[in-house]
mmCIF file of C-alpha atoms in Angstrom:
data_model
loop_
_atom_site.group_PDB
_atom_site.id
_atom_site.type_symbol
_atom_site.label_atom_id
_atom_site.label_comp_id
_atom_site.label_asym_id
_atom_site.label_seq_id
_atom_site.Cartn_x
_atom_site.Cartn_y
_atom_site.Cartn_z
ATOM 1 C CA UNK A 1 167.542 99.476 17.080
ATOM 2 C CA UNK A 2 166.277 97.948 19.813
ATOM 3 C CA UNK A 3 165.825 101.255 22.044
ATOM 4 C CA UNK A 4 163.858 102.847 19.085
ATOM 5 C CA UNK A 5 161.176 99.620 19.203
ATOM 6 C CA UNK A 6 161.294 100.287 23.183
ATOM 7 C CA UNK A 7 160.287 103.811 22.712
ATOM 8 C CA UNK A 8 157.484 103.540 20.346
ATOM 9 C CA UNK A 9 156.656 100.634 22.655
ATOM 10 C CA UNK A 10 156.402 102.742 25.687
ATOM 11 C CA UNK A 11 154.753 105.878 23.528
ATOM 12 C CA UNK A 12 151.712 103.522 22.332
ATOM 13 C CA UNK A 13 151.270 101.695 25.897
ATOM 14 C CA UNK A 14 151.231 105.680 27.604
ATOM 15 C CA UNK A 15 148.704 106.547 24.878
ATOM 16 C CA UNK A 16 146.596 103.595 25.572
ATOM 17 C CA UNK A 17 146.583 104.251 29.304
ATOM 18 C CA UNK A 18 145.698 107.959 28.568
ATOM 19 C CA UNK A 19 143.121 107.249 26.631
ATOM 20 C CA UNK A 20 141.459 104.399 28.743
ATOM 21 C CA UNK A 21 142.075 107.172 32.031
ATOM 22 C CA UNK A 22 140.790 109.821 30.078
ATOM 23 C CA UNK A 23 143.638 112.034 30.560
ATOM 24 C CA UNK A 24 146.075 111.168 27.527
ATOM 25 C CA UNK A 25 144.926 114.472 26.049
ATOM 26 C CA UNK A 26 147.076 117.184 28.150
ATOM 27 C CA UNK A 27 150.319 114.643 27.858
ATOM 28 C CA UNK A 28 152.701 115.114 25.307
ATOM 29 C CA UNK A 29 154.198 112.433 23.249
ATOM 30 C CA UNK A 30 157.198 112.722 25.851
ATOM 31 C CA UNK A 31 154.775 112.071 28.923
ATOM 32 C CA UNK A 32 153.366 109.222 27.055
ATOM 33 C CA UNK A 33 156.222 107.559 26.365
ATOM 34 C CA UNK A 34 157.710 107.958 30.233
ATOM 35 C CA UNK A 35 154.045 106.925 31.583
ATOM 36 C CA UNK A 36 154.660 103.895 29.011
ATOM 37 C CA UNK A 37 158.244 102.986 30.204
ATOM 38 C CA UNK A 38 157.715 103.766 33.879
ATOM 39 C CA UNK A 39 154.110 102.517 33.934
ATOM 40 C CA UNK A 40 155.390 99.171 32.521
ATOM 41 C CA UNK A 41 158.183 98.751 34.807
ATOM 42 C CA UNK A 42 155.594 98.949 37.446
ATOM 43 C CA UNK A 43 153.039 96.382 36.189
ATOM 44 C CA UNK A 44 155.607 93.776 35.470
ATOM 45 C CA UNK A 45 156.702 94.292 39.143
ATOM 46 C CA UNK A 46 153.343 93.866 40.217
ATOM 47 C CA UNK A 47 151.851 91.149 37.320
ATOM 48 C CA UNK A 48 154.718 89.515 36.481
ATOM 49 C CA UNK A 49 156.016 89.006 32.874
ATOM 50 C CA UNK A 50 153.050 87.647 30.727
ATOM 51 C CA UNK A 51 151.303 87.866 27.565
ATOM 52 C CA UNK A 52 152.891 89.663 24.505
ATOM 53 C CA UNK A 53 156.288 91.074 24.485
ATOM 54 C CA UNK A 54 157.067 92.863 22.136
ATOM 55 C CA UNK A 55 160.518 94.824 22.902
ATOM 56 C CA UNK A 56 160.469 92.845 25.843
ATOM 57 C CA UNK A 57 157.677 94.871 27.825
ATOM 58 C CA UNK A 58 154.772 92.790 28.799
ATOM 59 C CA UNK A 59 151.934 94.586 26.896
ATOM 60 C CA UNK A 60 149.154 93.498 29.451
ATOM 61 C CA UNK A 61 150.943 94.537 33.007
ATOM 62 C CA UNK A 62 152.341 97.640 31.363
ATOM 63 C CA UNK A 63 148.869 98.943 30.584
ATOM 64 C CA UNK A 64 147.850 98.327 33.886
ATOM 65 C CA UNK A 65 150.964 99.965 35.295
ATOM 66 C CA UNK A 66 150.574 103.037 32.832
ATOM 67 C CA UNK A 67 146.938 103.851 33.982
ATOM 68 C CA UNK A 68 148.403 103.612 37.596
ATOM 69 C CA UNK A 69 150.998 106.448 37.251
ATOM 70 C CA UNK A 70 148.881 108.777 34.416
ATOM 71 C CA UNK A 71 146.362 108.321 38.092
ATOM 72 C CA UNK A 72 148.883 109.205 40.443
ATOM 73 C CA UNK A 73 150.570 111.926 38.123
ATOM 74 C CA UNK A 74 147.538 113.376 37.255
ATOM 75 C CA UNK A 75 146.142 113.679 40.850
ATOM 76 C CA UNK A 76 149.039 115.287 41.444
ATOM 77 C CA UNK A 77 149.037 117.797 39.123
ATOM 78 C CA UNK A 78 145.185 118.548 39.900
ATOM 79 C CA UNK A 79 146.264 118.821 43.569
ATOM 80 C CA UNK A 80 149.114 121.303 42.684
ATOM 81 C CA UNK A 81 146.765 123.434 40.086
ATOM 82 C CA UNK A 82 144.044 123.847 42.745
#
């Protein structure tokens, strides 16, 4: 049960961080969840482990860390499109 509260975890924070970058609308609910899950391994690597937790990801540093890879990944992609 827990993995199922990880995943909608990870699907809301990757939806939040597309939607504060601006670029949540071409992602999929797939890419939203692995911006979530990746983005908030990142930001509690680079922030620590603070504020809310629920699942265990630290809402505030996983935002952060999900608008840092839907930037990367989406530079990226423009880079490889152009």
């Amino acid at each position: 049960m827990h993995w199922i509260w990880v995943l909608i975890v990870g699907a809301i924070i990757g939806a939040i961080a597309g939607a504060i970058t601006g670029k949540g609308k071409s992602m999929g609910w797939i890419a939203n969840i692995v911006a979530g899950l990746v983005g908030s391994s990142l930001g509690q690597a680079l922030l620590g482990s603070w504020g809310p937790q629920p699942a265990g990801i630290a809402i505030i540093p996983a935002i952060v860390g999900a608008v840092i890879i839907v930037l990367i990944v989406s530079f990226i992609v423009g880079k490889v499109n152009n």
